């Protein structure tokens, strides 16, 4: 009885600790973004509340925050859609069709995904310069698709291999073509898996920093992580208030998306990974 | 409804671990139109592969299949018709219902794919649902249904097209025992009513015996015997079929065990110069008082199974099973005698395991 109680208490405090550990940086971010004097803690002053950080950012066009946000959303959504689409089709082919070397494909992709990003950035920069794509969406979308594909493929593989191949056979016998099997049967059933793949690639592309830093020049293609990092203060100081406020704004679209589809993501992730 | 004829069907697989595996070693079968044909065999005998080849999901390495006059697949002539072109329907062990579609959508799926018009589809779906008595659940999703209902839906999806050939891959093995027996008779009824050429795969010999007009017994990719349930049971061509059909399995007795009743056997052994072994069905074993039996033994255990009892006997160290209808007057541990009608013994060549007739 007492042992049970102790375990419950430990579980409770463990959970609280983990929760605080994860949430505190966000809380801090929000608090700073709402104060006039960001370094109040160090100087022993009391914090004064303001929303001017937000209003300044959004009203002053020269900060380009809205541009960065738009760039980020376009780049990451397009990359996520493409990567998910390619991964879904490839995963179907690998799990269902019997062609030589099909086991090699995911392994080779996995191996490539272990290249550190930094090792290819020099070449990538050269390539994009030649193509004239520096500071365009293409310069980011193509590398993001490539980087996201191994992860997307592996999630889709484990998801699709869980679906009974008798479903495919049944649909084929019912007279469907392979494409009809895919579009009418397999994809609708695999929707949670497809959706969680999409979200993971979206978040990854949204947060990516290195490529975005190297391959974009200004607000025409710069994404929000780089935009925030390169904020300059008026007199050379670091504008913490603006940085935190824009970080909060940047997180909002993702939080809305995830909160809305959370049920599917969790279902998708466990179904793909745990039972796979 | 079409007849199906298989000619020398072979299938080879290549696997990394086992190299080339020959799953089917030249299957020849003639299946008459409108008949209920059962492919029976232990797991791994190639029966499901054969069914997939008939359906057009897999290709044979060699051989031909004809539906009536039409060649649907021929490895030699490079002919391969898709399942759609063959117009076959199939029911799977896992039912393979589309989980995101309602029962109505499931059943109408093959018709929609065939681009039939809506009124026609709905008429056919209603008719199939009527036959299977699933009108009530047409709007439900497969996840809300019981095993038996799912089975009916799967069957509905197959019969709604009025296919040339209906293929069933162990469709009843996921149902509980009671339901399996009811579904068995319903299946047979529906097959007769629609007069469908049906090929049914199972490893359950009771199911095969009660459903099939014809049974083909398969083992390791080869047909052991084809015949009516009566022929398969009473005139097995070899030891494998004899032992595979019947519960409990046939007793196999070597000549040392049977001593007093050898007159007939001795004659055959002498005439044909063969070593023989004998098979005796448990229901043909009579347990009698010790001094009246041809063989002497010991009653080790009595296993009542309702209307019948199984007696586990030991004769010269060999296990023999007897199935009797009455309650036995003997007790476990008693010394008993065993008698049998010599004509009920099935004799087999010991080396080739083929049945020997006089």
Tab-separated table of N, CA, C and O in Angstrom, chain A residues 123-218:
chain	number	residue	atom	x	y	z
A	123	UNK	N	29.112	22.542	-51.641
A	123	UNK	CA	28.749	22.118	-52.978
A	123	UNK	C	27.366	22.636	-53.356
A	123	UNK	O	27.149	23.104	-54.474
A	124	UNK	N	26.468	22.535	-52.399
A	124	UNK	CA	25.085	22.963	-52.659
A	124	UNK	C	25.045	24.444	-53.048
A	124	UNK	O	24.317	24.854	-53.955
A	125	UNK	N	25.854	25.237	-52.353
A	125	UNK	CA	25.900	26.675	-52.637
A	125	UNK	C	26.348	26.915	-54.076
A	125	UNK	O	25.755	27.700	-54.817
A	126	UNK	N	27.392	26.174	-54.481
A	126	UNK	CA	27.909	26.288	-55.840
A	126	UNK	C	26.838	25.920	-56.864
A	126	UNK	O	26.608	26.613	-57.848
A	127	UNK	N	26.189	24.812	-56.578
A	127	UNK	CA	25.154	24.311	-57.478
A	127	UNK	C	24.034	25.339	-57.648
A	127	UNK	O	23.619	25.652	-58.765
A	128	UNK	N	23.571	25.862	-56.510
A	128	UNK	CA	22.455	26.800	-56.562
A	128	UNK	C	22.862	28.094	-57.252
A	128	UNK	O	22.051	28.727	-57.939
A	129	UNK	N	24.130	28.502	-57.084
A	129	UNK	CA	24.618	29.702	-57.774
A	129	UNK	C	24.571	29.486	-59.282
A	129	UNK	O	24.092	30.325	-60.045
A	130	UNK	N	25.079	28.311	-59.717
A	130	UNK	CA	25.071	27.984	-61.135
A	130	UNK	C	23.661	27.995	-61.711
A	130	UNK	O	23.417	28.461	-62.820
A	131	UNK	N	22.759	27.424	-60.942
A	131	UNK	CA	21.374	27.344	-61.415
A	131	UNK	C	20.677	28.690	-61.330
A	131	UNK	O	19.578	28.865	-61.861
A	132	UNK	N	21.305	29.639	-60.654
A	132	UNK	CA	20.691	30.937	-60.473
A	132	UNK	C	19.520	30.905	-59.496
A	132	UNK	O	18.591	31.694	-59.579
A	133	UNK	N	19.575	29.969	-58.573
A	133	UNK	CA	18.454	29.782	-57.652
A	133	UNK	C	18.698	30.391	-56.278
A	133	UNK	O	17.829	30.287	-55.412
A	134	UNK	N	19.892	30.958	-56.070
A	134	UNK	CA	20.160	31.565	-54.760
A	134	UNK	C	19.085	32.627	-54.483
A	134	UNK	O	18.704	33.384	-55.379
A	135	UNK	N	18.620	32.624	-53.233
A	135	UNK	CA	17.577	33.555	-52.820
A	135	UNK	C	16.242	33.323	-53.516
A	135	UNK	O	15.483	34.246	-53.752
A	136	UNK	N	15.972	32.048	-53.898
A	136	UNK	CA	14.632	31.704	-54.383
A	136	UNK	C	14.117	30.538	-53.543
A	136	UNK	O	14.883	29.891	-52.828
A	137	UNK	N	12.821	30.274	-53.651
A	137	UNK	CA	12.237	29.145	-52.914
A	137	UNK	C	12.836	27.817	-53.351
A	137	UNK	O	13.021	26.908	-52.553
A	138	UNK	N	13.146	27.705	-54.678
A	138	UNK	CA	13.683	26.432	-55.173
A	138	UNK	C	14.919	25.998	-54.403
A	138	UNK	O	15.120	24.828	-54.127
A	139	UNK	N	15.768	26.973	-54.079
A	139	UNK	CA	17.041	26.672	-53.416
A	139	UNK	C	16.812	25.960	-52.084
A	139	UNK	O	17.666	25.227	-51.613
A	140	UNK	N	15.662	26.195	-51.479
A	140	UNK	CA	15.372	25.542	-50.208
A	140	UNK	C	14.487	24.315	-50.384
A	140	UNK	O	14.694	23.288	-49.748
A	141	UNK	N	13.509	24.433	-51.286
A	141	UNK	CA	12.541	23.332	-51.413
A	141	UNK	C	13.226	22.030	-51.822
A	141	UNK	O	13.011	20.990	-51.207
A	142	UNK	N	14.091	22.096	-52.842
A	142	UNK	CA	14.702	20.849	-53.298
A	142	UNK	C	15.572	20.179	-52.231
A	142	UNK	O	15.405	18.985	-51.957
A	143	UNK	N	16.485	20.924	-51.591
A	143	UNK	CA	17.259	20.267	-50.525
A	143	UNK	C	16.376	19.751	-49.375
A	143	UNK	O	16.647	18.682	-48.835
A	144	UNK	N	15.329	20.468	-49.038
A	144	UNK	CA	14.460	20.012	-47.937
A	144	UNK	C	13.753	18.706	-48.292
A	144	UNK	O	13.603	17.822	-47.453
A	145	UNK	N	13.320	18.600	-49.545
A	145	UNK	CA	12.680	17.340	-49.968
A	145	UNK	C	13.678	16.201	-49.813
A	145	UNK	O	13.377	15.150	-49.251
A	146	UNK	N	14.900	16.439	-50.298
A	146	UNK	CA	15.924	15.404	-50.221
A	146	UNK	C	16.212	15.019	-48.778
A	146	UNK	O	16.321	13.842	-48.452
A	147	UNK	N	16.330	16.030	-47.928
A	147	UNK	CA	16.661	15.739	-46.530
A	147	UNK	C	15.505	15.053	-45.799
A	147	UNK	O	15.726	14.216	-44.935
A	148	UNK	N	14.295	15.421	-46.168
A	148	UNK	CA	13.142	14.862	-45.462
A	148	UNK	C	12.769	13.475	-45.938
A	148	UNK	O	12.138	12.712	-45.211
A	149	UNK	N	13.168	13.147	-47.172
A	149	UNK	CA	12.717	11.908	-47.788
A	149	UNK	C	13.070	10.638	-47.003
A	149	UNK	O	12.201	9.772	-46.833
A	150	UNK	N	14.311	10.487	-46.523
A	150	UNK	CA	14.604	9.235	-45.789
A	150	UNK	C	13.671	9.020	-44.603
A	150	UNK	O	13.091	7.949	-44.452
A	151	UNK	N	13.487	10.060	-43.790
A	151	UNK	CA	12.599	9.953	-42.637
A	151	UNK	C	11.181	9.623	-43.087
A	151	UNK	O	10.536	8.694	-42.581
A	152	UNK	N	10.721	10.378	-44.103
A	152	UNK	CA	9.358	10.172	-44.591
A	152	UNK	C	9.183	8.751	-45.108
A	152	UNK	O	8.200	8.073	-44.802
A	153	UNK	N	10.166	8.280	-45.854
A	153	UNK	CA	10.075	6.938	-46.432
A	153	UNK	C	10.023	5.881	-45.327
A	153	UNK	O	9.227	4.955	-45.386
A	154	UNK	N	10.856	6.052	-44.317
A	154	UNK	CA	10.883	5.037	-43.254
A	154	UNK	C	9.582	5.015	-42.466
A	154	UNK	O	9.091	3.947	-42.097
A	155	UNK	N	9.019	6.158	-42.204
A	155	UNK	CA	7.734	6.162	-41.493
A	155	UNK	C	6.659	5.491	-42.355
A	155	UNK	O	5.922	4.624	-41.906
A	156	UNK	N	6.609	5.879	-43.627
A	156	UNK	CA	5.592	5.311	-44.509
A	156	UNK	C	5.803	3.811	-44.704
A	156	UNK	O	4.841	3.050	-44.796
A	157	UNK	N	7.070	3.386	-44.764
A	157	UNK	CA	7.362	1.955	-44.919
A	157	UNK	C	6.790	1.164	-43.761
A	157	UNK	O	6.089	0.167	-43.944
A	158	UNK	N	7.085	1.649	-42.541
A	158	UNK	CA	6.619	0.872	-41.396
A	158	UNK	C	5.103	0.936	-41.311
A	158	UNK	O	4.461	-0.004	-40.869
A	159	UNK	N	4.522	2.026	-41.790
A	159	UNK	CA	3.069	2.131	-41.740
A	159	UNK	C	2.414	1.207	-42.765
A	159	UNK	O	1.504	0.450	-42.444
A	160	UNK	N	2.918	1.265	-43.989
A	160	UNK	CA	2.284	0.480	-45.051
A	160	UNK	C	2.537	-1.012	-44.896
A	160	UNK	O	1.703	-1.831	-45.259
A	161	UNK	N	3.698	-1.365	-44.327
A	161	UNK	CA	3.964	-2.800	-44.193
A	161	UNK	C	3.037	-3.411	-43.148
A	161	UNK	O	2.872	-4.622	-43.089
A	162	UNK	N	2.441	-2.567	-42.310
A	162	UNK	CA	1.479	-3.079	-41.332
A	162	UNK	C	0.127	-3.414	-41.971
A	162	UNK	O	-0.604	-4.233	-41.468
A	163	UNK	N	-0.201	-2.736	-43.059
A	163	UNK	CA	-1.494	-2.998	-43.706
A	163	UNK	C	-1.416	-4.334	-44.435
A	163	UNK	O	-0.489	-4.581	-45.180
A	164	UNK	N	-2.406	-5.170	-44.194
A	164	UNK	CA	-2.405	-6.506	-44.776
A	164	UNK	C	-2.354	-6.435	-46.300
A	164	UNK	O	-3.075	-5.659	-46.923
A	165	UNK	N	-1.492	-7.257	-46.897
A	165	UNK	CA	-1.410	-7.250	-48.357
A	165	UNK	C	-2.648	-7.912	-48.959
A	165	UNK	O	-2.872	-7.846	-50.162
A	166	UNK	N	-3.460	-8.557	-48.104
A	166	UNK	CA	-4.711	-9.122	-48.612
A	166	UNK	C	-5.655	-8.022	-49.091
A	166	UNK	O	-6.476	-8.248	-49.977
A	167	UNK	N	-5.519	-6.811	-48.492
A	167	UNK	CA	-6.330	-5.681	-48.952
A	167	UNK	C	-6.034	-5.375	-50.415
A	167	UNK	O	-6.949	-5.163	-51.213
A	168	UNK	N	-4.736	-5.351	-50.748
A	168	UNK	CA	-4.337	-5.097	-52.130
A	168	UNK	C	-4.884	-6.173	-53.051
A	168	UNK	O	-5.436	-5.895	-54.111
A	169	UNK	N	-4.696	-7.409	-52.598
A	169	UNK	CA	-5.139	-8.526	-53.428
A	169	UNK	C	-6.646	-8.450	-53.648
A	169	UNK	O	-7.125	-8.649	-54.766
A	170	UNK	N	-7.376	-8.148	-52.558
A	170	UNK	CA	-8.831	-8.074	-52.669
A	170	UNK	C	-9.220	-7.023	-53.701
A	170	UNK	O	-10.064	-7.263	-54.565
A	171	UNK	N	-8.579	-5.853	-53.635
A	171	UNK	CA	-8.932	-4.780	-54.557
A	171	UNK	C	-8.544	-5.143	-55.989
A	171	UNK	O	-9.272	-4.834	-56.932
A	172	UNK	N	-7.398	-5.824	-56.150
A	172	UNK	CA	-6.990	-6.246	-57.499
A	172	UNK	C	-8.004	-7.223	-58.072
A	172	UNK	O	-8.410	-7.117	-59.232
A	173	UNK	N	-8.421	-8.181	-57.239
A	173	UNK	CA	-9.400	-9.156	-57.706
A	173	UNK	C	-10.739	-8.476	-57.990
A	173	UNK	O	-11.453	-8.859	-58.900
A	174	UNK	N	-11.042	-7.440	-57.218
A	174	UNK	CA	-12.277	-6.694	-57.472
A	174	UNK	C	-12.204	-5.885	-58.760
A	174	UNK	O	-13.154	-5.178	-59.107
A	175	UNK	N	-11.064	-5.936	-59.418
A	175	UNK	CA	-10.965	-5.328	-60.732
A	175	UNK	C	-10.219	-4.006	-60.782
A	175	UNK	O	-10.124	-3.388	-61.824
A	176	UNK	N	-9.686	-3.565	-59.617
A	176	UNK	CA	-8.993	-2.284	-59.590
A	176	UNK	C	-7.597	-2.405	-60.212
A	176	UNK	O	-6.994	-3.474	-60.177
A	177	UNK	N	-7.114	-1.304	-60.793
A	177	UNK	CA	-5.725	-1.280	-61.239
A	177	UNK	C	-4.855	-0.912	-60.054
A	177	UNK	O	-5.363	-0.491	-59.015
A	178	UNK	N	-3.529	-1.052	-60.211
A	178	UNK	CA	-2.623	-0.727	-59.111
A	178	UNK	C	-2.845	0.705	-58.613
A	178	UNK	O	-2.852	0.953	-57.413
A	179	UNK	N	-3.018	1.622	-59.562
A	179	UNK	CA	-3.200	3.021	-59.170
A	179	UNK	C	-4.511	3.204	-58.416
A	179	UNK	O	-4.576	3.935	-57.421
A	180	UNK	N	-5.544	2.514	-58.862
A	180	UNK	CA	-6.825	2.597	-58.148
A	180	UNK	C	-6.707	1.993	-56.749
A	180	UNK	O	-7.277	2.514	-55.791
A	181	UNK	N	-5.963	0.884	-56.647
A	181	UNK	CA	-5.747	0.274	-55.328
A	181	UNK	C	-5.121	1.308	-54.405
A	181	UNK	O	-5.543	1.502	-53.261
A	182	UNK	N	-4.118	1.995	-54.952
A	182	UNK	CA	-3.374	2.966	-54.164
A	182	UNK	C	-4.260	4.134	-53.728
A	182	UNK	O	-4.309	4.492	-52.552
A	183	UNK	N	-4.987	4.708	-54.685
A	183	UNK	CA	-5.724	5.936	-54.402
A	183	UNK	C	-7.037	5.684	-53.670
A	183	UNK	O	-7.448	6.487	-52.840
A	184	UNK	N	-7.691	4.565	-53.963
A	184	UNK	CA	-9.009	4.337	-53.361
A	184	UNK	C	-8.952	3.517	-52.085
A	184	UNK	O	-9.869	3.577	-51.272
A	185	UNK	N	-7.922	2.690	-51.943
A	185	UNK	CA	-7.889	1.796	-50.779
A	185	UNK	C	-6.743	2.153	-49.829
A	185	UNK	O	-6.963	2.495	-48.674
A	186	UNK	N	-5.512	2.070	-50.329
A	186	UNK	CA	-4.361	2.135	-49.425
A	186	UNK	C	-4.176	3.533	-48.843
A	186	UNK	O	-4.044	3.684	-47.625
A	187	UNK	N	-4.184	4.566	-49.685
A	187	UNK	CA	-3.960	5.912	-49.154
A	187	UNK	C	-5.035	6.350	-48.165
A	187	UNK	O	-4.718	6.893	-47.108
A	188	UNK	N	-6.321	6.140	-48.469
A	188	UNK	CA	-7.316	6.538	-47.453
A	188	UNK	C	-7.114	5.834	-46.115
A	188	UNK	O	-7.299	6.440	-45.063
A	189	UNK	N	-6.708	4.556	-46.151
A	189	UNK	CA	-6.509	3.835	-44.888
A	189	UNK	C	-5.257	4.343	-44.192
A	189	UNK	O	-5.191	4.423	-42.964
A	190	UNK	N	-4.239	4.706	-44.985
A	190	UNK	CA	-2.961	5.114	-44.411
A	190	UNK	C	-2.947	6.600	-44.070
A	190	UNK	O	-1.889	7.150	-43.741
A	191	UNK	N	-4.100	7.251	-44.122
A	191	UNK	CA	-4.146	8.698	-43.924
A	191	UNK	C	-3.459	9.187	-42.639
A	191	UNK	O	-2.708	10.159	-42.684
A	192	UNK	N	-3.682	8.540	-41.485
A	192	UNK	CA	-2.971	9.000	-40.284
A	192	UNK	C	-1.454	8.955	-40.462
A	192	UNK	O	-0.743	9.873	-40.056
A	193	UNK	N	-0.957	7.894	-41.079
A	193	UNK	CA	0.482	7.763	-41.319
A	193	UNK	C	0.969	8.846	-42.257
A	193	UNK	O	1.994	9.489	-42.032
A	194	UNK	N	0.218	9.062	-43.315
A	194	UNK	CA	0.585	10.090	-44.288
A	194	UNK	C	0.587	11.449	-43.604
A	194	UNK	O	1.490	12.259	-43.794
A	195	UNK	N	-0.412	11.658	-42.759
A	195	UNK	CA	-0.507	12.957	-42.110
A	195	UNK	C	0.646	13.199	-41.130
A	195	UNK	O	1.224	14.278	-41.098
A	196	UNK	N	1.000	12.185	-40.350
A	196	UNK	CA	2.093	12.431	-39.401
A	196	UNK	C	3.416	12.611	-40.131
A	196	UNK	O	4.266	13.394	-39.707
A	197	UNK	N	3.588	11.892	-41.238
A	197	UNK	CA	4.786	12.103	-42.046
A	197	UNK	C	4.831	13.552	-42.518
A	197	UNK	O	5.846	14.240	-42.389
A	198	UNK	N	3.709	14.011	-43.039
A	198	UNK	CA	3.619	15.380	-43.533
A	198	UNK	C	3.992	16.378	-42.435
A	198	UNK	O	4.791	17.284	-42.645
A	199	UNK	N	3.440	16.188	-41.235
A	199	UNK	CA	3.698	17.131	-40.148
A	199	UNK	C	5.165	17.130	-39.738
A	199	UNK	O	5.753	18.181	-39.480
A	200	UNK	N	5.767	15.937	-39.669
A	200	UNK	CA	7.171	15.870	-39.251
A	200	UNK	C	8.079	16.586	-40.250
A	200	UNK	O	8.981	17.336	-39.862
A	201	UNK	N	7.837	16.363	-41.526
A	201	UNK	CA	8.664	17.002	-42.547
A	201	UNK	C	8.406	18.517	-42.534
A	201	UNK	O	9.321	19.326	-42.688
A	202	UNK	N	7.153	18.883	-42.320
A	202	UNK	CA	6.800	20.300	-42.250
A	202	UNK	C	7.568	20.986	-41.120
A	202	UNK	O	8.199	22.022	-41.308
A	203	UNK	N	7.547	20.375	-39.943
A	203	UNK	CA	8.224	20.974	-38.789
A	203	UNK	C	9.731	21.036	-39.039
A	203	UNK	O	10.394	22.034	-38.761
A	204	UNK	N	10.258	19.944	-39.592
A	204	UNK	CA	11.681	19.911	-39.875
A	204	UNK	C	12.070	21.048	-40.833
A	204	UNK	O	13.017	21.790	-40.581
A	205	UNK	N	11.314	21.194	-41.926
A	205	UNK	CA	11.642	22.222	-42.913
A	205	UNK	C	11.434	23.621	-42.339
A	205	UNK	O	12.168	24.551	-42.651
A	206	UNK	N	10.428	23.759	-41.498
A	206	UNK	CA	10.128	25.051	-40.894
A	206	UNK	C	11.271	25.514	-39.999
A	206	UNK	O	11.604	26.685	-39.942
A	207	UNK	N	11.888	24.554	-39.321
A	207	UNK	CA	12.940	24.885	-38.351
A	207	UNK	C	14.335	24.914	-38.938
A	207	UNK	O	15.265	25.348	-38.282
A	208	UNK	N	14.510	24.378	-40.143
A	208	UNK	CA	15.849	24.214	-40.692
A	208	UNK	C	16.562	25.572	-40.745
A	208	UNK	O	15.989	26.576	-41.167
A	209	UNK	N	17.831	25.588	-40.358
A	209	UNK	CA	18.544	26.865	-40.250
A	209	UNK	C	19.702	27.001	-41.230
A	209	UNK	O	19.819	27.986	-41.947
A	210	UNK	N	20.559	25.957	-41.279
A	210	UNK	CA	21.831	26.073	-41.985
A	210	UNK	C	21.658	26.384	-43.476
A	210	UNK	O	22.217	27.350	-43.991
A	211	UNK	N	20.881	25.567	-44.141
A	211	UNK	CA	20.679	25.772	-45.576
A	211	UNK	C	20.019	27.128	-45.837
A	211	UNK	O	20.393	27.851	-46.752
A	212	UNK	N	19.042	27.427	-45.007
A	212	UNK	CA	18.326	28.689	-45.195
A	212	UNK	C	19.270	29.871	-45.028
A	212	UNK	O	19.193	30.862	-45.746
A	213	UNK	N	20.202	29.755	-44.094
A	213	UNK	CA	21.166	30.827	-43.868
A	213	UNK	C	22.078	31.002	-45.075
A	213	UNK	O	22.333	32.123	-45.534
A	214	UNK	N	22.528	29.894	-45.647
A	214	UNK	CA	23.515	29.946	-46.709
A	214	UNK	C	22.899	30.262	-48.074
A	214	UNK	O	23.550	30.846	-48.923
A	215	UNK	N	21.690	29.838	-48.297
A	215	UNK	CA	21.156	29.878	-49.652
A	215	UNK	C	20.169	31.024	-49.898
A	215	UNK	O	19.635	31.160	-50.982
A	216	UNK	N	19.920	31.833	-48.859
A	216	UNK	CA	19.023	32.970	-49.070
A	216	UNK	C	19.768	34.258	-48.699
A	216	UNK	O	20.731	34.225	-47.933
A	217	UNK	N	19.301	35.362	-49.258
A	217	UNK	CA	20.003	36.611	-49.029
A	217	UNK	C	19.131	37.623	-48.295
A	217	UNK	O	19.549	38.246	-47.332
A	218	UNK	N	17.877	37.760	-48.740
A	218	UNK	CA	17.035	38.751	-48.077
A	218	UNK	C	15.595	38.262	-47.951
A	218	UNK	O	15.328	37.071	-48.159
